[in-house]
XYZ file of C-alpha atoms in Angstrom:
675
model
C 82.556 87.668 77.436
C 85.734 88.679 75.595
C 85.530 92.182 77.044
C 85.108 90.734 80.540
C 88.181 88.559 80.022
C 90.203 91.641 79.060
C 88.973 93.373 82.200
C 89.965 90.392 84.294
C 93.487 90.184 82.895
C 94.025 93.895 83.467
C 92.655 93.854 87.004
C 94.641 90.817 88.112
C 97.908 92.655 87.554
C 96.937 95.850 89.339
C 99.157 95.624 92.367
C 101.637 92.881 91.563
C 105.175 94.016 92.439
C 103.729 96.998 94.255
C 104.348 96.593 97.990
C 107.250 96.499 100.376
C 106.621 92.787 100.680
C 107.348 92.313 96.996
C 110.423 94.482 97.035
C 112.010 92.203 99.596
C 110.535 88.866 98.605
C 110.983 89.080 94.851
C 114.692 89.705 95.204
C 115.196 86.901 97.674
C 114.295 84.071 95.303
C 116.497 84.991 92.373
C 119.961 83.787 93.316
C 119.099 80.181 92.531
C 118.214 81.173 88.952
C 121.618 82.482 87.922
C 122.452 81.295 84.379
C 124.803 78.334 84.522
C 127.007 79.606 81.702
C 127.453 83.190 82.820
C 130.728 84.971 82.100
C 132.911 84.524 85.148
C 134.140 87.445 87.299
C 137.748 88.545 86.976
C 140.454 88.827 89.659
C 141.352 91.979 91.532
C 143.595 94.380 89.647
C 146.811 95.781 91.215
C 145.112 99.108 91.970
C 142.371 97.294 93.867
C 144.870 95.197 95.804
C 146.722 98.364 96.792
C 143.482 100.087 97.856
C 142.539 97.136 100.083
C 145.975 97.208 101.716
C 145.748 100.937 102.416
C 142.362 100.600 104.050
C 143.503 97.684 106.169
C 146.290 99.849 107.564
C 143.879 102.665 108.440
C 141.422 100.825 110.703
C 141.756 99.066 114.103
C 141.449 95.464 112.942
C 143.155 94.228 116.117
C 140.061 95.215 118.119
C 137.963 92.033 118.434
C 135.391 93.329 120.937
C 132.547 93.059 118.426
C 133.229 89.351 117.938
C 133.057 88.824 121.697
C 129.779 90.752 121.887
C 128.306 88.916 118.889
C 129.051 85.530 120.513
C 128.083 86.526 124.052
C 125.229 84.460 125.501
C 125.301 81.867 122.715
C 123.077 78.858 123.475
C 122.551 76.847 120.293
C 121.958 76.969 116.563
C 121.026 74.783 113.609
C 123.808 73.277 111.493
C 124.592 75.905 108.840
C 121.415 77.654 110.063
C 119.653 75.541 107.432
C 115.906 76.171 107.286
C 113.900 74.300 104.685
C 111.033 75.875 102.806
C 108.174 74.948 100.519
C 110.416 75.035 97.425
C 113.439 72.863 96.607
C 115.595 75.740 97.795
C 116.057 76.412 101.512
C 114.319 79.346 103.100
C 117.641 80.188 104.762
C 121.139 78.745 104.871
C 124.535 80.027 105.924
C 126.319 77.192 104.133
C 126.966 79.242 100.959
C 128.866 81.697 103.162
C 131.345 79.160 104.532
C 134.042 80.991 102.558
C 133.885 83.730 105.220
C 135.593 81.430 107.703
C 138.923 82.538 106.259
C 140.470 85.035 108.636
C 142.039 87.203 105.959
C 139.950 88.950 103.346
C 140.721 88.046 99.734
C 141.813 90.800 97.349
C 138.318 90.859 95.842
C 136.584 91.965 99.067
C 137.082 95.154 101.035
C 138.656 93.967 104.325
C 136.312 96.120 106.410
C 133.248 94.662 104.683
C 134.770 91.186 105.122
C 134.919 91.793 108.881
C 131.277 92.900 108.954
C 130.261 89.887 106.876
C 131.990 87.568 109.343
C 130.127 89.161 112.250
C 126.835 88.791 110.380
C 127.596 85.073 110.003
C 127.419 84.340 113.750
C 123.992 82.744 114.071
C 121.711 81.077 116.571
C 119.880 81.580 119.872
C 121.480 83.972 122.360
C 120.640 84.950 125.936
C 120.821 88.718 126.444
C 119.894 88.611 130.121
C 117.417 86.738 132.296
C 114.126 86.321 130.386
C 115.432 88.167 127.296
C 116.659 86.198 124.260
C 117.407 86.856 120.601
C 117.615 84.665 117.514
C 120.123 86.297 115.202
C 121.131 85.658 111.592
C 118.284 83.275 110.845
C 117.168 86.108 108.549
C 118.332 89.622 107.759
C 116.693 90.840 110.995
C 116.615 89.641 114.616
C 113.774 88.072 116.576
C 113.705 89.186 120.220
C 111.859 86.961 122.729
C 110.935 88.160 126.215
C 109.443 85.828 128.814
C 106.337 87.137 130.557
C 104.383 85.744 133.496
C 102.247 83.385 131.430
C 103.573 83.642 127.889
C 106.028 85.212 125.502
C 106.384 88.655 123.990
C 108.087 88.586 120.577
C 109.561 91.662 118.940
C 109.792 91.479 115.126
C 109.033 87.970 113.844
C 111.501 88.157 110.921
C 110.724 88.370 107.203
C 109.110 85.014 106.432
C 106.961 82.406 108.126
C 109.609 79.709 107.617
C 112.470 81.501 109.352
C 110.223 82.744 112.167
C 108.972 79.211 112.832
C 112.531 77.872 112.941
C 113.661 80.654 115.278
C 110.808 80.018 117.716
C 111.381 76.250 117.561
C 115.037 76.742 118.460
C 114.003 78.862 121.432
C 111.478 76.221 122.579
C 114.183 73.578 122.397
C 115.907 75.255 125.340
C 113.186 77.180 127.171
C 109.677 76.430 128.512
C 107.068 76.245 125.780
C 104.930 79.190 126.801
C 102.394 80.538 124.307
C 103.087 83.739 122.419
C 100.669 86.260 123.877
C 102.079 89.496 122.479
C 103.912 90.517 119.322
C 105.485 93.945 118.865
C 106.309 95.330 115.436
C 109.142 97.811 115.986
C 108.515 99.441 112.609
C 106.865 99.213 109.230
C 109.443 97.334 107.124
C 108.542 93.813 106.033
C 111.612 92.094 107.503
C 110.196 93.025 110.912
C 106.713 91.571 110.555
C 106.545 89.118 107.638
C 106.816 85.929 109.747
C 104.110 86.870 112.236
C 101.697 84.036 111.428
C 104.351 81.501 112.422
C 104.394 82.790 115.999
C 100.850 83.888 116.788
C 97.337 82.817 115.796
C 95.094 85.422 114.223
C 92.093 83.725 115.835
C 93.584 84.312 119.282
C 93.893 87.995 118.458
C 90.289 88.174 117.304
C 89.232 86.407 120.517
C 91.190 88.832 122.687
C 93.668 86.182 123.844
C 96.675 87.808 122.166
C 97.807 91.213 120.991
C 99.859 92.712 118.182
C 101.349 96.078 119.121
C 102.734 98.623 116.665
C 103.532 102.345 116.397
C 100.839 104.670 115.169
C 100.557 104.682 111.373
C 102.028 101.202 111.033
C 99.511 99.683 108.620
C 99.463 102.699 106.326
C 103.241 102.757 106.005
C 103.749 98.988 105.976
C 101.889 98.819 102.671
C 102.206 102.325 101.286
C 105.982 102.908 101.172
C 106.386 101.042 97.902
C 102.855 100.839 96.537
C 103.099 103.651 93.996
C 106.664 103.075 92.747
C 106.839 99.425 93.761
C 107.682 98.026 90.338
C 110.716 100.283 89.980
C 111.805 99.679 93.589
C 111.598 95.932 93.094
C 113.922 96.001 90.094
C 116.336 98.401 91.795
C 116.379 96.186 94.881
C 117.990 93.476 92.753
C 120.988 95.793 92.524
C 120.976 96.800 96.194
C 120.724 93.257 97.578
C 122.631 91.450 94.811
C 120.117 88.636 94.768
C 121.343 87.206 91.459
C 124.956 87.217 92.558
C 126.143 83.865 93.846
C 127.686 84.137 97.321
C 131.448 84.077 97.148
C 134.681 86.010 97.201
C 133.839 87.544 93.816
C 130.121 87.738 94.469
C 127.682 88.607 97.225
C 129.173 88.570 100.725
C 126.759 90.643 102.833
C 124.323 93.541 102.834
C 126.008 95.258 105.769
C 122.774 95.218 107.761
C 122.647 91.432 107.665
C 123.585 88.536 105.466
C 120.771 88.444 102.928
C 116.984 87.991 102.621
C 115.120 84.801 103.460
C 112.894 82.986 100.968
C 109.420 81.944 101.971
C 105.932 83.099 102.839
C 105.292 86.659 103.934
C 102.381 87.250 106.286
C 100.827 90.217 108.012
C 98.392 90.585 110.900
C 97.001 94.026 111.559
C 97.940 95.364 115.004
C 95.118 95.651 117.521
C 97.106 97.920 119.848
C 98.580 101.149 118.472
C 101.093 103.220 120.426
C 100.099 106.845 119.868
C 101.691 108.695 122.770
C 105.423 109.253 123.069
C 106.944 107.625 126.163
C 103.723 105.678 126.641
C 104.019 103.060 129.396
C 102.304 99.693 129.097
C 102.388 96.328 130.862
C 101.957 93.158 128.824
C 101.797 89.881 130.746
C 103.864 91.362 133.564
C 106.413 92.926 131.180
C 106.792 96.684 131.596
C 107.475 98.602 128.389
C 108.119 102.274 127.728
C 107.554 103.135 124.056
C 109.609 105.904 122.479
C 108.038 106.961 119.180
C 110.530 107.938 116.458
C 108.528 108.716 113.285
C 110.474 109.707 110.199
C 113.759 108.107 111.192
C 114.765 104.733 109.749
C 111.087 104.125 108.930
C 108.096 106.472 108.727
C 106.476 104.512 111.579
C 109.008 103.287 114.154
C 109.545 103.124 117.902
C 112.214 102.254 120.452
C 111.316 100.197 123.529
C 112.713 100.256 127.056
C 112.213 97.357 129.486
C 112.996 98.705 132.984
C 112.718 95.302 134.720
C 115.587 93.969 132.640
C 117.458 97.236 132.022
C 117.198 96.475 128.317
C 116.887 99.228 125.718
C 115.732 98.082 122.265
C 116.608 100.748 119.698
C 114.747 98.947 116.886
C 116.664 99.986 113.750
C 117.523 103.489 114.907
C 120.968 102.386 116.028
C 122.915 99.555 114.484
C 126.489 98.424 114.012
C 126.874 100.382 110.796
C 125.926 103.647 109.167
C 122.352 103.333 108.000
C 120.650 104.949 105.018
C 119.294 108.464 104.883
C 118.508 107.377 101.351
C 118.270 103.759 100.309
C 119.572 103.096 96.805
C 116.637 100.876 95.878
C 114.610 104.082 96.120
C 112.476 105.529 98.920
C 111.661 108.846 100.490
C 114.656 110.586 102.051
C 114.966 110.209 105.814
C 115.617 113.087 108.195
C 119.131 112.821 109.643
C 118.509 115.710 112.015
C 115.427 114.066 113.528
C 117.214 110.718 113.618
C 120.022 112.206 115.716
C 117.540 113.955 117.990
C 115.622 110.749 118.705
C 118.812 108.865 119.564
C 119.672 111.677 121.952
C 116.204 111.495 123.513
C 116.591 107.768 124.078
C 120.050 108.255 125.545
C 118.763 110.861 127.963
C 115.685 108.915 128.976
C 117.101 105.401 129.236
C 120.863 105.329 128.724
C 121.994 105.645 132.363
C 119.610 102.870 133.452
C 120.402 100.434 130.625
C 122.716 97.473 131.020
C 121.963 96.071 127.569
C 121.263 97.836 124.288
C 119.786 95.559 121.653
C 118.566 96.198 118.137
C 116.537 94.348 115.567
C 119.705 93.894 113.517
C 123.218 93.006 114.669
C 124.432 92.195 118.191
C 123.948 93.820 121.624
C 126.078 96.420 123.358
C 126.657 95.754 127.075
C 127.324 98.091 129.982
C 126.165 101.691 130.605
C 129.445 103.297 129.530
C 129.722 101.351 126.263
C 126.051 102.012 125.599
C 126.504 105.746 126.151
C 129.565 105.875 123.889
C 127.779 103.880 121.192
C 124.632 106.012 121.254
C 126.544 109.299 121.314
C 128.629 108.374 118.306
C 125.681 107.003 116.366
C 123.809 110.219 117.191
C 126.726 112.405 116.196
C 127.268 110.483 112.967
C 123.780 111.326 111.657
C 124.020 114.881 113.016
C 127.394 115.358 111.320
C 126.073 114.133 107.965
C 123.054 116.410 108.190
C 124.704 119.568 109.475
C 127.871 119.454 107.399
C 125.941 118.684 104.209
C 123.641 121.640 104.877
C 126.640 123.849 105.684
C 128.215 123.046 102.329
C 125.025 123.340 100.301
C 124.575 126.790 101.834
C 128.001 127.644 100.433
C 126.751 126.643 97.000
C 128.321 123.204 96.753
C 126.484 120.637 94.650
C 125.653 117.070 95.734
C 128.695 115.542 94.020
C 130.988 118.218 95.409
C 129.644 117.694 98.926
C 130.076 113.929 98.656
C 133.696 114.390 97.570
C 134.429 116.983 100.261
C 132.974 115.475 103.419
C 135.135 113.290 105.626
C 134.110 111.881 108.969
C 136.238 113.024 111.915
C 138.574 110.291 113.119
C 136.613 109.966 116.367
C 133.669 108.682 114.314
C 135.415 107.096 111.333
C 137.490 104.782 113.542
C 134.419 103.288 115.203
C 133.341 100.118 113.423
C 129.665 100.838 114.134
C 129.904 104.117 112.195
C 131.380 102.564 109.055
C 129.351 102.711 105.842
C 128.412 99.073 105.314
C 124.769 99.762 104.412
C 124.496 103.511 103.975
C 127.497 105.574 102.945
C 128.677 109.098 103.713
C 128.646 109.746 99.969
C 125.045 108.936 99.157
C 123.702 110.037 102.551
C 125.147 113.530 102.074
C 123.440 113.673 98.686
C 120.211 112.654 100.421
C 120.461 115.672 102.705
C 120.870 117.908 99.643
C 117.849 116.247 98.047
C 115.755 116.788 101.170
C 116.356 120.526 101.181
C 117.027 121.464 97.550
C 115.843 118.580 95.373
C 117.500 117.192 92.255
C 118.559 120.475 90.606
C 122.029 121.819 91.468
C 121.209 125.364 90.193
C 123.591 125.139 87.223
C 121.440 125.974 84.180
C 123.487 123.565 82.067
C 121.959 120.798 84.183
C 118.406 122.107 84.035
C 117.488 120.339 80.812
C 120.385 118.090 79.698
C 120.210 115.609 76.873
C 118.830 112.173 77.823
C 121.385 109.348 78.200
C 121.222 107.869 74.688
C 121.506 111.203 72.871
C 124.186 112.414 75.293
C 126.123 109.181 74.896
C 126.214 109.523 71.126
C 127.454 113.112 71.315
C 130.122 112.218 73.892
C 131.385 109.453 71.620
C 131.392 111.795 68.629
C 133.237 114.595 70.487
C 135.786 112.185 71.991
C 136.871 110.862 68.615
C 134.756 107.738 68.265
C 134.358 104.495 70.198
C 137.724 102.982 69.270
C 139.630 106.036 70.455
C 137.655 106.190 73.719
C 138.248 102.509 74.455
C 141.961 102.858 73.763
C 142.313 105.790 76.150
C 140.005 104.260 78.749
C 142.134 101.122 78.873
C 145.092 103.261 79.878
C 143.041 104.822 82.638
C 141.911 101.353 83.679
C 145.537 100.283 84.078
C 146.067 103.319 86.301
C 143.153 102.325 88.502
C 140.906 105.213 87.439
C 137.852 102.975 87.551
C 135.283 105.666 88.313
C 136.221 107.592 85.176
C 136.383 104.463 83.052
C 132.911 103.477 84.248
C 131.634 106.927 83.266
C 133.029 107.016 79.744
C 132.225 103.349 79.124
C 128.661 104.040 80.213
C 128.414 106.684 77.480
C 129.738 104.132 75.000
C 127.126 101.567 76.043
C 124.299 104.094 75.777
C 125.550 105.223 72.379
C 125.729 101.622 71.159
C 124.598 98.860 73.540
C 125.740 96.207 71.035
C 129.393 97.307 71.387
C 130.761 94.245 73.169
C 134.146 95.775 73.878
C 132.498 98.767 75.552
C 130.264 96.530 77.651
C 133.209 94.453 78.819
C 135.227 97.535 79.707
C 132.309 99.040 81.646
C 131.816 95.709 83.455
C 135.496 95.437 84.330
C 135.518 98.930 85.842
C 132.343 98.344 87.847
C 133.707 95.035 89.083
C 136.864 96.577 90.493
C 134.774 99.289 92.155
C 132.634 96.551 93.670
C 135.672 94.726 95.017
C 136.851 97.945 96.679
C 133.455 98.979 98.092
C 133.082 98.955 101.858
C 129.286 99.119 101.609
C 127.662 95.788 100.920
C 124.936 97.614 99.000
C 127.450 99.379 96.726
C 129.351 96.154 96.162
C 126.126 94.399 95.166
C 125.111 97.214 92.817
C 128.495 97.376 91.081
C 128.835 93.609 90.709
C 125.272 93.135 89.511
C 125.771 95.923 86.987
C 128.886 94.120 85.736
C 126.917 90.884 85.586
C 124.179 92.383 83.406
C 126.648 94.101 81.083
C 128.368 90.773 80.451
C 125.415 88.412 80.464
C 122.420 90.579 79.647
C 119.326 90.905 81.776
C 118.346 87.658 83.469
C 115.452 85.855 81.837
C 113.233 85.617 84.882
C 109.718 86.436 85.992
C 109.817 87.664 89.592
C 107.032 86.079 91.619
C 103.992 88.046 92.661
C 103.683 89.146 96.256
C 99.950 89.497 95.949
C 99.192 87.696 99.201
C 95.857 87.852 100.945
C 97.496 89.576 103.910
C 99.062 92.305 101.780
C 95.896 92.860 99.795
C 93.751 93.038 102.915
C 96.032 95.776 104.236
C 95.630 97.835 101.055
C 93.116 100.627 101.607
C 90.651 101.418 98.868
C 92.236 104.850 98.520
C 95.590 103.145 97.815
C 93.867 100.852 95.310
C 92.435 103.780 93.359
C 95.685 105.758 93.646
C 97.513 102.872 92.063
C 94.975 102.669 89.246
C 95.875 106.286 88.524
C 99.623 105.734 88.177
C 98.978 102.871 85.749
C 96.867 104.976 83.435
C 98.469 105.355 80.006
C 97.864 109.002 79.130
C 98.162 108.422 75.410
C 95.466 105.757 75.337
C 93.273 107.868 77.618
C 93.565 111.074 75.567
C 90.157 112.580 74.875
C 88.276 109.996 76.946
C 85.798 110.785 79.703
C 84.509 107.920 81.842
C 82.702 108.012 85.193
C 82.198 104.874 87.269
C 80.492 104.481 90.642
C 81.831 101.929 93.114
C 79.831 100.823 96.139
C 81.296 98.448 98.734
C 78.483 96.936 100.748
C 80.505 95.574 103.676
C 82.646 98.642 104.386
C 79.855 101.051 103.427
C 82.258 103.006 101.253
C 81.381 104.624 97.974
C 83.696 106.051 95.324
C 83.314 107.942 92.085
C 86.127 107.136 89.663
C 86.545 109.845 87.045
C 88.703 109.730 83.903
C 89.155 113.139 82.305
C 92.061 115.039 80.730
C 94.164 111.849 80.824
C 94.007 111.853 84.634
C 92.232 109.315 86.809
C 90.787 110.842 89.959
C 88.405 109.570 92.598
C 86.118 110.986 95.236
C 85.125 109.016 98.302
C 81.777 109.224 100.035
C 79.843 110.210 96.930
C 78.097 108.753 93.903
C 77.785 110.424 90.508
C 74.250 111.059 89.217
C 75.240 110.322 85.626
C 77.813 107.521 85.782
C 78.634 105.396 82.743
C 78.248 102.303 84.909
C 78.319 101.280 88.546
C 79.580 98.340 90.551
C 78.118 97.054 93.804
C 80.374 94.551 95.563
C 82.106 93.804 98.828
C 85.793 94.032 99.601
C 86.386 90.231 99.789
C 85.101 89.961 96.220
C 87.584 92.575 94.993
C 90.352 90.800 96.912
C 89.408 87.427 95.443
C 89.578 88.847 91.917
C 92.990 90.383 92.607
C 94.204 87.023 93.962
C 92.918 85.219 90.834
C 90.487 83.210 92.941
C 87.657 84.326 90.687
C 87.175 86.455 87.594
C 84.998 89.493 87.052
C 82.587 87.482 84.849
C 82.304 84.811 87.540
C 81.664 87.449 90.186
C 78.929 89.015 88.046
C 77.362 85.679 87.132
C 77.342 84.538 90.769
C 75.780 87.786 91.938
C 78.822 88.924 93.927
C 79.065 91.978 91.675
C 75.987 93.839 90.534
C 76.439 96.076 87.527
C 74.317 99.159 87.109
C 74.737 99.596 83.391
C 76.745 98.001 80.559
C 80.344 96.962 81.265
C 81.753 98.576 78.104
C 83.154 101.704 79.749
C 84.628 99.684 82.590
C 86.347 97.419 80.083
C 87.568 100.438 78.127
C 89.025 102.020 81.241
C 90.926 98.911 82.287
C 92.287 98.549 78.761
C 94.044 101.910 79.265
C 96.091 100.666 82.232
C 99.743 99.753 81.730
C 101.068 96.440 82.926
C 104.533 97.272 84.261
C 107.475 95.186 83.140
C 109.268 94.035 86.307
C 112.534 93.490 84.420
C 113.304 96.792 82.712
C 116.796 97.893 81.578
C 118.964 99.648 84.145
C 122.562 99.554 82.891
C 121.784 100.126 79.207
C 119.198 101.945 77.056
C 115.547 100.947 77.211
C 114.691 98.741 74.279
C 111.187 100.182 74.064
C 110.403 103.876 73.931
C 107.908 105.282 76.448
C 104.359 105.035 75.192
């Protein structure tokens, strides 16, 4: 029984922290766990104050049109947008962001980001036009509600069940309580489907009374984007979203795309209608929809929607009131800026002239054909500019850092608020284009095999005359406002000796000032969270598991076996050869799992003649074990798993799988060497 218990412990952790759902949800619950005695942030330095003043003079702050558009059609909201949850902490609240009511940005916040954060604080139920409504800033995304003949069509039911339920309840407070008959997922990111079970009943879908509509490939991408590298993405997302930073003038103010992430229950219902044809026309409950498929843009599976009856164009997340990411700093596959621009142009050509309202699943609408055309053209040209000019420069031999330093948006784009880099930035998006075409290597042989950070840090410190000399010189640079350089040299100091408190404080101070100056909410969060960890150490937390039944049900068996492979510890597997047959009785799927040469491979549709052991089970049994509802021994004893041979090799295989640490070091050396 001991060997079975080992197998159970190993199997339970197989996909924890491994899906998009986790990446969003795990970060959203951390802010309430900030250590009470953390070292407090410092004020803005003179160089930062001067930088904020220069930027404020360069942009059209007198233009208040966005505030008018963001408030247009307002009907009602909840006080402070407070939404309670199952925990003592609210699922959502705008109360911590009351500091944004000040008209003038403090010295510790980039004034352009402050403006965006104020716009992302306008919350409630809004009427777009007759029969079309949105609930905005009850989560990081928007819920769009369209009234059909007999019921409602909802686009993107937010991130969590709690916020989706509150959004729908607010709508019902002011409009007839029609049933939700159709739900559309605009794309495969969790903040656009996680609240679905609050708005529609899965039983109604099974009975044919309701439908969930999504672009082709939705389920695969909804689960797969973060499955393989999910543990690393989850940790990096803490930096991108700043979840441990308390909201405030020296802390988290916004993500650029929206305020923050809700806390609560994430759900998922598989779509029963897939849109596979571009410009496919459908009618749902009297609502005409033209679907414009845009794969490989903001998400691998995404689509725009046009509603001709209402002259409403929903651009999903392909246009928004900021520059989006061609590369997201939490980590993901690079997105194609050229295709992104082309799809915006297609939508403009197909729908722009006949659209009175352009809405998105983030931010506020744009009204009127001329404003819509201007907005779409400049969003299109922004992504096209980033792509083409980055490729032009890389073809001249420029490296990613050189391209990022060289590129400047033309004034016609840079002076439009909706092209500002609040979420993505010109700097890291241009590097993403380089990565897409040429990868990580800049062709300089000196960078082909450099020393790793710890060894390089020690040599830098040695060559620069020792830590004391570096700190003395870096302080002079700090006084001059050369924060990027100070952060670089202080980083070498920290990697050479992470116990050097003076070096850690200097690195934190430099990052903090860079955070205060950052226009991108994501960069601000990353800089400030880095400063936090340098001063206070890594937070002592255990991020919650996202291993929900919905997420697990969506995981294909191929994904399950792929993830087993990336957890295999090659050292422990060296010289081992194990073959295991898996037979799933309900799905009629068979797999051969083969360990050989420290690689774990599988073949579907076959069974090995000479396997070390075999398992016969159904998929619900595997799911129940993953959800800790039963153990492997219990499943065997109850007859839910039938073993064809001794369990020893199965136990041995699972003992070779790593259990990933969700809180690994980012801003300092790893305390444990790779095994």
